[in-house]
Coordinates of C-alpha atoms and ligand atoms in Angstrom, one line a residue:
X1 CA 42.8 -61.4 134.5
X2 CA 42.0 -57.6 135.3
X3 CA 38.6 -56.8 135.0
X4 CA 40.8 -53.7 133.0
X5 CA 42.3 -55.7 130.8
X6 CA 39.2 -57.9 129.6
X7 CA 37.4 -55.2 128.6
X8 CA 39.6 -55.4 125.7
X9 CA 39.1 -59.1 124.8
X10 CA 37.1 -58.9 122.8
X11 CA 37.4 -56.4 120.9
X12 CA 41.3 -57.3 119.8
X13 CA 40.0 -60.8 119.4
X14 CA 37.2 -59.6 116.8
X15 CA 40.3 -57.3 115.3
X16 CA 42.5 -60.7 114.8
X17 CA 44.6 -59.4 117.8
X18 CA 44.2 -61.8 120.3
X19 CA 47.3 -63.0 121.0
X20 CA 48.4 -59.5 122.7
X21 CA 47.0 -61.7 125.8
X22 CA 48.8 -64.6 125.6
X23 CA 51.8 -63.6 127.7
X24 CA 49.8 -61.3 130.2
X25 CA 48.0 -64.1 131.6
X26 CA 50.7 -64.9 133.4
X27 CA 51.7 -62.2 135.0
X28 CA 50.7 -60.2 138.1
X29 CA 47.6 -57.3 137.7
X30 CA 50.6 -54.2 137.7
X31 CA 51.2 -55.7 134.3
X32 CA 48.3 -56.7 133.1
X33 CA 46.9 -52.9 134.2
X34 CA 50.1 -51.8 131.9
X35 CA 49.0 -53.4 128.5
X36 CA 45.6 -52.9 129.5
X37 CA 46.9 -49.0 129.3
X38 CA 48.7 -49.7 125.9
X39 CA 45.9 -51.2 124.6
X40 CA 43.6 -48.4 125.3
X41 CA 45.4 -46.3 123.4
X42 CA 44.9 -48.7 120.6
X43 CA 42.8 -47.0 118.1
X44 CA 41.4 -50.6 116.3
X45 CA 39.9 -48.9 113.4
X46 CA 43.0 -47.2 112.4
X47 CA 45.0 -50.1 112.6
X48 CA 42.8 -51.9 110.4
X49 CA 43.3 -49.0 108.3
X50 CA 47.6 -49.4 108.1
X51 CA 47.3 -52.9 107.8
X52 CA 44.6 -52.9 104.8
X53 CA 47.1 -50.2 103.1
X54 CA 50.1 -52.3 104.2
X55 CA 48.6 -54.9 102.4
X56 CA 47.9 -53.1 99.1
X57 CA 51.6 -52.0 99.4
X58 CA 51.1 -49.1 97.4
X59 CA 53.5 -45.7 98.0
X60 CA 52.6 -43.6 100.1
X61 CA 52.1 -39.7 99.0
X62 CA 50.7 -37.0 100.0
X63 CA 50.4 -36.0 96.2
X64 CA 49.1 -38.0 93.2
X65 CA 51.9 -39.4 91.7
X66 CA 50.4 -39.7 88.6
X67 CA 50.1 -36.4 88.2
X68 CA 53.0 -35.0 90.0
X69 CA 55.5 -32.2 88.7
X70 CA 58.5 -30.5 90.1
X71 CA 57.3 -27.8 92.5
X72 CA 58.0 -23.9 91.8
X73 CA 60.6 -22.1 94.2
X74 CA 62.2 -18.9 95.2
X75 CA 65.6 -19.7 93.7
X76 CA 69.1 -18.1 95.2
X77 CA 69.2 -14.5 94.7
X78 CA 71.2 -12.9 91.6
X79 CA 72.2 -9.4 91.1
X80 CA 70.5 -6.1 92.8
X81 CA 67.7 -7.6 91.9
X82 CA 68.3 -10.6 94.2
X83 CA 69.6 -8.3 96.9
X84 CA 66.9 -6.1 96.9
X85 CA 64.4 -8.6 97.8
X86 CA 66.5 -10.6 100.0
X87 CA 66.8 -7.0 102.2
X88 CA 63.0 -6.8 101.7
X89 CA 62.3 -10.0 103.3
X90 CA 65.2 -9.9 106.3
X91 CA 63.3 -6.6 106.9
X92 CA 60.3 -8.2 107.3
X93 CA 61.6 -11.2 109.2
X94 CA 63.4 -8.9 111.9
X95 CA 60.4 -7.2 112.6
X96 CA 58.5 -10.0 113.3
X97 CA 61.0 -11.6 115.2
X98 CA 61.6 -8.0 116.9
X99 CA 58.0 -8.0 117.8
X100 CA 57.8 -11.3 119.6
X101 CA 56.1 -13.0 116.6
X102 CA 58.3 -16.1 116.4
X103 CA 59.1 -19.3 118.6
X104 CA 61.6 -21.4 117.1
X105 CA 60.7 -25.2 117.2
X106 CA 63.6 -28.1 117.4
X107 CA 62.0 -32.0 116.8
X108 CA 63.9 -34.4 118.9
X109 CA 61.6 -37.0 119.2
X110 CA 63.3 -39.7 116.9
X111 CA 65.3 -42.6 117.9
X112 CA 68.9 -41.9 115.6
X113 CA 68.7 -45.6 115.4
X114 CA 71.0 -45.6 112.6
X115 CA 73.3 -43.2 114.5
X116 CA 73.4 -46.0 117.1
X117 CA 74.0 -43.0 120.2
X118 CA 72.6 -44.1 123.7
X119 CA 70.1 -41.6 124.6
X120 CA 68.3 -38.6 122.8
X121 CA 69.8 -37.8 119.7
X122 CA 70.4 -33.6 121.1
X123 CA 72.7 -34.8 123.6
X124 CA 75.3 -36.2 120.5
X125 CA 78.2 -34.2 121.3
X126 CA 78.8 -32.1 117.8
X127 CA 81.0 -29.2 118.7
X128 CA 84.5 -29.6 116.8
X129 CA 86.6 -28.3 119.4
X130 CA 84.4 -28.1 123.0
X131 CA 82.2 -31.0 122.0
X132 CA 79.1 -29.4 122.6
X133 CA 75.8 -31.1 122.2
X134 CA 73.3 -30.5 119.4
X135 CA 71.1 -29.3 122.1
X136 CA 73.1 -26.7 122.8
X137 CA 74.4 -25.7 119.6
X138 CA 70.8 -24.8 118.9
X139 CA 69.9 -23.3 122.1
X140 CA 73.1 -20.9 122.0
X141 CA 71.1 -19.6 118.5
X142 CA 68.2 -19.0 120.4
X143 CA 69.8 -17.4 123.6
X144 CA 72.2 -15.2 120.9
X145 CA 68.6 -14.2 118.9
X146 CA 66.7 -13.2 121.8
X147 CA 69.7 -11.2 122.8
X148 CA 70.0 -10.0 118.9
X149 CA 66.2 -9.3 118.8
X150 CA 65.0 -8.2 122.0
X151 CA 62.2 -10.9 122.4
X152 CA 61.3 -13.3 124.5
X153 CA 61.8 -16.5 121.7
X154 CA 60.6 -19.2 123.0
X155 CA 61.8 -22.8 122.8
X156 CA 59.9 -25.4 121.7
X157 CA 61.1 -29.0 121.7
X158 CA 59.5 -32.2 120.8
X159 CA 60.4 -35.3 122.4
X160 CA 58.6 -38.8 122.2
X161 CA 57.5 -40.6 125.3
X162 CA 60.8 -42.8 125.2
X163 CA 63.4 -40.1 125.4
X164 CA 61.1 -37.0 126.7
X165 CA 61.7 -37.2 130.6
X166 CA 65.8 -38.0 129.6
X167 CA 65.4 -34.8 127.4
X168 CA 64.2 -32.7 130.4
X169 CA 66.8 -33.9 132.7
X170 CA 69.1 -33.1 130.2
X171 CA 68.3 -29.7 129.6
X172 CA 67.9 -28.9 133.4
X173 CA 70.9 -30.7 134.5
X174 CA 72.6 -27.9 131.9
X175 CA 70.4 -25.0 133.3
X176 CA 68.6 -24.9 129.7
X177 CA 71.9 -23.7 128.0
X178 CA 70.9 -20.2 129.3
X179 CA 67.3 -20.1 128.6
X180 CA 64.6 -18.7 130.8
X181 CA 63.3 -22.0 131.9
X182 CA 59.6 -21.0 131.3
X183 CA 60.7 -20.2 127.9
X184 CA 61.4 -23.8 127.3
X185 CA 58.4 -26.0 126.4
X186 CA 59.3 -29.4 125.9
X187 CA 56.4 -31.8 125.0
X188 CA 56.2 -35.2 123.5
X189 CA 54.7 -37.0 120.6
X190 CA 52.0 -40.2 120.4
X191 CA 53.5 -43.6 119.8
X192 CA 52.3 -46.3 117.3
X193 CA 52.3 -49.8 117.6
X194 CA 54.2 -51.7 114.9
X195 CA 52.9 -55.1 113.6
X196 CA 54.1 -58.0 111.5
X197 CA 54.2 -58.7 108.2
X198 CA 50.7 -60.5 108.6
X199 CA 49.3 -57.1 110.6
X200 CA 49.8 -58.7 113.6
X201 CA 50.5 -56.3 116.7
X202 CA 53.8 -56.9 118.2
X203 CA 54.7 -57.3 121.8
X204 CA 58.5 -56.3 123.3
X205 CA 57.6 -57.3 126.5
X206 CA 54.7 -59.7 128.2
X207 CA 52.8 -56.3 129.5
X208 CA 54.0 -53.9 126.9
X209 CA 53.3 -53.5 122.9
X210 CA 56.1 -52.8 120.7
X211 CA 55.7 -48.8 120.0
X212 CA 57.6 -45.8 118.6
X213 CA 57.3 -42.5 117.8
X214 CA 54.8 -41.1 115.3
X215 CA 57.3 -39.7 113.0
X216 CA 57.9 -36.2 112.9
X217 CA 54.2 -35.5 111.6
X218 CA 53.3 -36.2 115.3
X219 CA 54.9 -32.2 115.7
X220 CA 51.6 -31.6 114.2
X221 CA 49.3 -33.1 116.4
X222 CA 51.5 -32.8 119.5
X223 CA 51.4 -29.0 119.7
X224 CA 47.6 -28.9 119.8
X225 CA 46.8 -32.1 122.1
X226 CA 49.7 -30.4 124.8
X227 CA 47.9 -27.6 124.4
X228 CA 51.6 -25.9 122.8
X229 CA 49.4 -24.0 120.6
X230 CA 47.2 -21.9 123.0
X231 CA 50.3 -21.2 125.1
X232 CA 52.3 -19.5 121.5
X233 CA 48.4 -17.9 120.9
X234 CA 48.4 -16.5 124.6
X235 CA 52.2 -15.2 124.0
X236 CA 51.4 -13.8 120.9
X237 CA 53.5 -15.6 118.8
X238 CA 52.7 -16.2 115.1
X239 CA 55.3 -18.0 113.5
X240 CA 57.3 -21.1 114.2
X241 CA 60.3 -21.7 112.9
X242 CA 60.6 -25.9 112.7
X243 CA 63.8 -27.6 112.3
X244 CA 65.4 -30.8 113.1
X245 CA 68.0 -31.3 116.0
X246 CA 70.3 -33.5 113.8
X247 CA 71.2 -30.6 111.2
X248 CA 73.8 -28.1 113.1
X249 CA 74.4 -25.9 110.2
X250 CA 70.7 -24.7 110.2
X251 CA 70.2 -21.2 110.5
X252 CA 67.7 -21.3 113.4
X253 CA 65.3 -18.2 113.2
X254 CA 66.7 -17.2 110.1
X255 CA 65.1 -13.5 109.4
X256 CA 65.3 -13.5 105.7
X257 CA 63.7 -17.2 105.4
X258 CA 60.5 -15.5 108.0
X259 CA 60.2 -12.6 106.1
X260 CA 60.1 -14.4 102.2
X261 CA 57.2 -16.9 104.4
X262 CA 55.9 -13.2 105.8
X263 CA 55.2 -11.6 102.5
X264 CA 54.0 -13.9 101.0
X265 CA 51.0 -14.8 103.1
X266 CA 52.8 -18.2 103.1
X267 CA 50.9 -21.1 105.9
X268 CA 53.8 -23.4 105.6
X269 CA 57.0 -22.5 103.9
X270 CA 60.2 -24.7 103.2
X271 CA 63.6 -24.5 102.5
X272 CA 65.3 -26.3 100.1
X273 CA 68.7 -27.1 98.4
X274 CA 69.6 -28.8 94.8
X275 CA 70.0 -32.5 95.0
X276 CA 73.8 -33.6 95.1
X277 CA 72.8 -36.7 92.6
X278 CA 69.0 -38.4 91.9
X279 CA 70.3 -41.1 94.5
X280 CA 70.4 -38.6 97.5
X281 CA 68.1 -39.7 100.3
X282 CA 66.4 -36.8 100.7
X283 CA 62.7 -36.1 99.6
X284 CA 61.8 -34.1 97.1
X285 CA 59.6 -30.8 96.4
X286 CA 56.7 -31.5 93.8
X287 CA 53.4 -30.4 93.3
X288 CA 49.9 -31.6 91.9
X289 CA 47.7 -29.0 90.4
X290 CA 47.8 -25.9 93.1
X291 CA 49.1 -27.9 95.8
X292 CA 52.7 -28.2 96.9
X293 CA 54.1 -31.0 98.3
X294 CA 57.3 -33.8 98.8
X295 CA 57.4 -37.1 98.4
X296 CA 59.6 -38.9 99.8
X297 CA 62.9 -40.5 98.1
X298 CA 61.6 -44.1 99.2
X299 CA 58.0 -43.2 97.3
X300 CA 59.5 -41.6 94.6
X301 CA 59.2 -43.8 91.2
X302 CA 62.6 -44.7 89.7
X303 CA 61.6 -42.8 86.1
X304 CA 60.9 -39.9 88.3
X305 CA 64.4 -39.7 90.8
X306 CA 66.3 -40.1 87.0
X307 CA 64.9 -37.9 85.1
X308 CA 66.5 -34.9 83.2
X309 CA 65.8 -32.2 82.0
X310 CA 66.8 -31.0 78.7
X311 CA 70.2 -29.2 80.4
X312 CA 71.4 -32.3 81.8
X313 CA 69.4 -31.3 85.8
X314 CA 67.8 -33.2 87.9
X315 CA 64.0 -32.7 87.3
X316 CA 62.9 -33.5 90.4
X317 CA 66.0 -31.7 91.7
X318 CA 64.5 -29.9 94.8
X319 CA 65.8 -31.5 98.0
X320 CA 63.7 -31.2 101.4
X321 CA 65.7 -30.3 104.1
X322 CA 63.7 -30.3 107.1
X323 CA 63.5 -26.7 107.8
X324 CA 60.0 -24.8 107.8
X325 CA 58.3 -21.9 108.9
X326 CA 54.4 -22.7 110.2
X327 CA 52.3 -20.3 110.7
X328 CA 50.3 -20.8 114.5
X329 CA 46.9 -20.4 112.7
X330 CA 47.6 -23.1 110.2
X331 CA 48.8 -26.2 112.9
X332 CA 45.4 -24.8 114.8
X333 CA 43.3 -25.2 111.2
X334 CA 44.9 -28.9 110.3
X335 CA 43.9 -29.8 113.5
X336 CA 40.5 -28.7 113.8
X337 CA 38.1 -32.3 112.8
X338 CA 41.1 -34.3 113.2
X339 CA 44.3 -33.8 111.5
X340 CA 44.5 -37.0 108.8
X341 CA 48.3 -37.4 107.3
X342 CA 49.5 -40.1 105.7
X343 CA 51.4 -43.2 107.4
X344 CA 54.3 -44.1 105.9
X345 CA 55.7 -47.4 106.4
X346 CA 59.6 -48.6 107.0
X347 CA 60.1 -52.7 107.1
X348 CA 62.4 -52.7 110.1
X349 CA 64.0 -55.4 112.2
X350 CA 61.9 -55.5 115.2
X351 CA 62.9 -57.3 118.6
X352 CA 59.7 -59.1 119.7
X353 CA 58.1 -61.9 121.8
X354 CA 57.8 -65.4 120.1
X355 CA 54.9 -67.3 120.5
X356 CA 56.7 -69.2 123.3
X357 CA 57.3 -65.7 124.8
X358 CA 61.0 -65.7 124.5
X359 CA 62.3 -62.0 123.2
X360 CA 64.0 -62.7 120.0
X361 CA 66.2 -60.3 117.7
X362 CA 65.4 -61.6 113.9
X363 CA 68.3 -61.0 111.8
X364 CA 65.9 -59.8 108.7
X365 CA 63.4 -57.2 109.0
X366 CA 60.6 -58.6 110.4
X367 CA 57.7 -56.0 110.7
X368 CA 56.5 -52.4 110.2
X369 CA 56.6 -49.4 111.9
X370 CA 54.4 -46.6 110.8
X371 CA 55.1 -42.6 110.9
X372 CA 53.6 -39.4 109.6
X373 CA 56.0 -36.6 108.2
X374 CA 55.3 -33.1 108.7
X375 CA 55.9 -32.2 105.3
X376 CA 52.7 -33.9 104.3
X377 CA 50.9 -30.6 105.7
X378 CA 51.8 -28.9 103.0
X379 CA 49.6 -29.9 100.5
X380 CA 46.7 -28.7 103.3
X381 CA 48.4 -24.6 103.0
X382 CA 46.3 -22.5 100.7
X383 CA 49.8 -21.1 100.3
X384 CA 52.9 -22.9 100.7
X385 CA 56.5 -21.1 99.6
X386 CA 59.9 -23.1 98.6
X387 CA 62.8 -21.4 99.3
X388 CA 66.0 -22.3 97.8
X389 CA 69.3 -22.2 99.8
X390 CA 72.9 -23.3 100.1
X391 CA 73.4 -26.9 100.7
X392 CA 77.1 -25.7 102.6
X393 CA 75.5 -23.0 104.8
X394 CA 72.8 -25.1 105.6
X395 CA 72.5 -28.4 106.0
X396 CA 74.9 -31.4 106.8
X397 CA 72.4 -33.5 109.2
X398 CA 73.9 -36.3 111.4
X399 CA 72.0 -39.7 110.9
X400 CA 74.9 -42.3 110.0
X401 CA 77.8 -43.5 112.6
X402 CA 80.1 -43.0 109.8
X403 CA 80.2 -42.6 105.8
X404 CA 77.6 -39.6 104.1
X405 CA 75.7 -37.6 106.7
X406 CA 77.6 -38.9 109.8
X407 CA 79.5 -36.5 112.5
X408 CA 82.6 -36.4 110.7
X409 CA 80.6 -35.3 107.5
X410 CA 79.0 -32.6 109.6
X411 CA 82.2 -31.4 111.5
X412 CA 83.4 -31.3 108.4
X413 CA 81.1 -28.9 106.8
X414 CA 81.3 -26.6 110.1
X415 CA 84.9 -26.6 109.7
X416 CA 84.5 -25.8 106.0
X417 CA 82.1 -22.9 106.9
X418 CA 83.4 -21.2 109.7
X419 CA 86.7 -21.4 107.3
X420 CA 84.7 -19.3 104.7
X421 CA 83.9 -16.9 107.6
X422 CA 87.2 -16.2 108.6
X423 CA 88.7 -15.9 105.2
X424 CA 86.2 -13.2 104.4
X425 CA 87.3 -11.7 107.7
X426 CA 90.9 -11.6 106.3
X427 CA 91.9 -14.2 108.2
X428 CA 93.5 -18.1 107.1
X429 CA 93.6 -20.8 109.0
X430 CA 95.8 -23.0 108.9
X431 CA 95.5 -26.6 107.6
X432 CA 94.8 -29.2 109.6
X433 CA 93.2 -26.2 112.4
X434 CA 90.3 -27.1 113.8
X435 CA 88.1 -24.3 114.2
X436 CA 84.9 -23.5 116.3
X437 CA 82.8 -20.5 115.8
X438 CA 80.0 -20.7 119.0
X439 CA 76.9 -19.5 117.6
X440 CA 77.0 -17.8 121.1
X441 CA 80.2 -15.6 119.7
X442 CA 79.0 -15.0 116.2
X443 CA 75.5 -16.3 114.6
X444 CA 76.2 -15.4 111.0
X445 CA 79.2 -14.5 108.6
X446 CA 78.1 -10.8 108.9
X447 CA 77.9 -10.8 113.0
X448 CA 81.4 -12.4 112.5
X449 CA 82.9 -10.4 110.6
X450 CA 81.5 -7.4 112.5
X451 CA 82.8 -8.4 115.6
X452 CA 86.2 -9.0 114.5
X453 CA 86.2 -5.8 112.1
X454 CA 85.1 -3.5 114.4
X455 CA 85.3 -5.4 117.8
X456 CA 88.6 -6.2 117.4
X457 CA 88.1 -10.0 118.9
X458 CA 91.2 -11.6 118.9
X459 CA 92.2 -15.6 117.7
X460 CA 94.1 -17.7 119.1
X461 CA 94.4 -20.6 116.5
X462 CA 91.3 -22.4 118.4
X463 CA 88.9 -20.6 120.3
X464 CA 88.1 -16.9 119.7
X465 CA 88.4 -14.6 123.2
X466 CA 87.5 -11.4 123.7
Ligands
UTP501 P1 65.0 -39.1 111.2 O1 63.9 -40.1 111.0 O2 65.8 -38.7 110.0 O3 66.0 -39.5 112.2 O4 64.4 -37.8 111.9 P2 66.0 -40.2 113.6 O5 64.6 -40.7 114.0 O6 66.6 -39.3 114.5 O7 66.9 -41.5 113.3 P3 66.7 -42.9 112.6 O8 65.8 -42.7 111.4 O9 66.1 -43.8 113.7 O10 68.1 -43.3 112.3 C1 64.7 -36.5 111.5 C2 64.3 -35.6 112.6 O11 63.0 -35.7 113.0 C3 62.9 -36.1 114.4 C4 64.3 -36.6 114.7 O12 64.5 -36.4 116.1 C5 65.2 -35.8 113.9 O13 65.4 -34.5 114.4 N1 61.8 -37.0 114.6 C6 61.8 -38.2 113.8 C7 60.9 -36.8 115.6 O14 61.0 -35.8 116.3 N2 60.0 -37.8 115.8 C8 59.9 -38.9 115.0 O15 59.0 -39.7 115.3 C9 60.8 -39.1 114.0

């Protein structure tokens, strides 16, 4: 055995981890020097801490359920009034963005398991008609802001260690869809080690721990430990604008969204839309005395996801849809001690080593994997702003192969939007068209509309040419 790797003997044999070595013994010292790795970044005492709470199988919040109501927001504008502030805050947002204040952050670090696609989730081709990939669906936003703008946006995008150097080749092998390629900073999240239902680490390989990503909360940590935040500090850059890369119809950089978070000396602001039914899997905006936060639809108590209010709504009727503005100075202050958010668990079916070292694919769930979500920051904000939008201009994300929130769900919503677009341009297409507005071409209704008001593009029943 590597002196390497029995340096950790003992230790994992104290923690009731032993049997990590069982299969390394065997092998030459490359792999035992490999799970000696793994196991160094093994923090014991935290482990201990996930199983003990595993254990006590209690939910897992951020906020006190007991105590938990539905959480205030800005809700859709109505009348002048509405209009006046949502001018107000696009004012506010363009400025900043004008002034170089903003990156605009994409999280691709999951593993769309349930989407079942080989390889990171941003390469899933999304566009309706030229099958573009969510990567570059969002980075034509970007590129068509900076151009809008006048900044240098930067692009941050989190990967995890299993899909991060794909990611890269990826983006390079597509010349970083138009980017400045030192305007791209791609950086990856930690991995966890999952364990049985008995706490017991799990191995996928004879050298290698079963792992995966963080969970989206790992965006948190990430951009400090890379060092992500000095470089936005360095650049000047205030704001990021978070979203996630499985959600095409979000408004990346969206001005009016910055400038509501802007005047309001928000530290973490969120969009949301209404719940389509008290089933939807989506979590849910609440708060606990001053602090804002979500709980997730898995944590959420049945009596709570059903209730009414008196007018027949959903009282916890606030959907989260992934899409915040953080403020540089806040990530920088979570992090400073050690950032501490909650691990959530999911009882998964995990391929593993037996005992007789044969890898085995149960048929049941047969462990837990562990994640933090980024939305548990927001209970940390002193100030923390909900923002209500529309669910059909904004979100349709892309998580199933097929039924609710699949591709053909979110092609479908693009279609329906772009349709909206070009009727309010005075134009109708056909039924049965199928349409594509590149967010290169047109980022908004009013850019649209613009451009084939005034600019006189023409149609050709598919693609719009100039
Ligand atoms: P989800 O958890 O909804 O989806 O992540 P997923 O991980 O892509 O797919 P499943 O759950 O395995 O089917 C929502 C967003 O958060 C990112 C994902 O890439 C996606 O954009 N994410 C999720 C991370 O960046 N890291 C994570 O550890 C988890």
């Amino acid at each position: 055995m590597s002196p390497s790797l029995s340096e950790f003997r003992k230790p994992f044999e104290a923690a009731g981890q032993g049997h990590v070595f069982r299969h390394a013994e065997a092998q030459d010292a490359a792999a035992q020097a490999r799970l000696a790795q793994q196991l160094a970044g093994i923090d014991l005492k935290l482990l201990k801490r996930l199983v003990d709470e595993m254990k006590q199988d209690r939910p897992v919040t951020a906020l006190e359920l007991d105590r938990v109501e539905p959480a205030p927001f800005l809700a859709l504008p109505v009348g002048p009034g509405g209009r006046r502030r949502e001018k107000r805050a696009a004012q506010a947002g363009i400025e900043a963005l004008t002034a170089g204040k903003v990156a605009a952050m994409v999280v691709a670090g999951g593993q769309g398991s349930r989407l079942g696609f080989e390889g990171p989730k941003g390469c899933f081709p999304i566009g309706p008609v030229s099958g573009c990939s969510l990567f570059e669906w969002h980075f034509q936003k970007v590129v068509a802001s900076r151009r809008r703008f006048g900044a240098a946006i930067p692009m941050l995008v989190l990967t995890s260690p299993a899909n991060h150097t794909q990611t890269i080749e990826f983006l390079r092998a597509n010349r970083w869809f138009g980017m400045p390629e030192q305007d791209v900073i791609v950086f990856p999240q930690g991995m966890l080690p999952a364990v049985d239902f008995d706490g017991r680490l799990l191995l996928e390989a004879p050298d290698a721990l079963f792992r995966s990503p963080d969970g989206h909360g790992g965006a948190l940590l990430a951009l400090a430990r890379e060092g992500v935040l000095d470089e936005l500090t360095r650049r000047g850059i205030e704001n990021i604008f978070y979203f996630q890369v499985d959600n095409p119809l979000v408004k990346v950089l969206d001005a009016t969204f910055l400038g509501h978070h802007r005047l309001a000396e928000s530290e973490m602001s969120s969009k949301m839309v209404l719940k389509r039914d008290p089933k939807e899997k989506v979590g849910v905006f609440a708060r606990a005395g001053r602090r804002i936060g979500i709980v997730e639809y898995s944590d959420l108590p049945e009596n709570l996801a059903q209730a009414v209010e008196p007018d027949g709504a959903v009282r916890f009727g606030a959907g989260n849809i992934a899409i915040h503005v953080i403020d540089v100075a806040f990530a920088r202050r979570v992090n400073e001690g050690g950032l501490r958010l909650p691990y959530h668990r999911a009882k998964k079916v995990i391929p593993c080593l037996g005992a007789d070292g044969v890898l085995t694919r149960p048929t049941a769930p047969n462990g837990v994997k562990f994640e933090t979500f980024v939305f548990d920051a927001l209970p940390l904000a002193k100030r923390a702003l909900v923002v209500e939008t529309s669910r059909a201009e904004e979100f349709s994300p892309v998580k199933n192969a097929e039924g609710e929130d699949s591709a053909a769900t979110a092609r479908r919503d693009l279609l329906n939007l772009f349709r909206s677009w070009l009727s309010e341009a005075g134009f109708a297409a056909g039924d049965g068209a199928v349409l594509e507005i590149a967010p290169s071409f047109a980022l908004d209704r009013e850019e649209f509309a613009h451009k084939v008001a005034v600019e006189r593009v023409l149609c050709d029943g598919t693609l719009w040419v100039k």
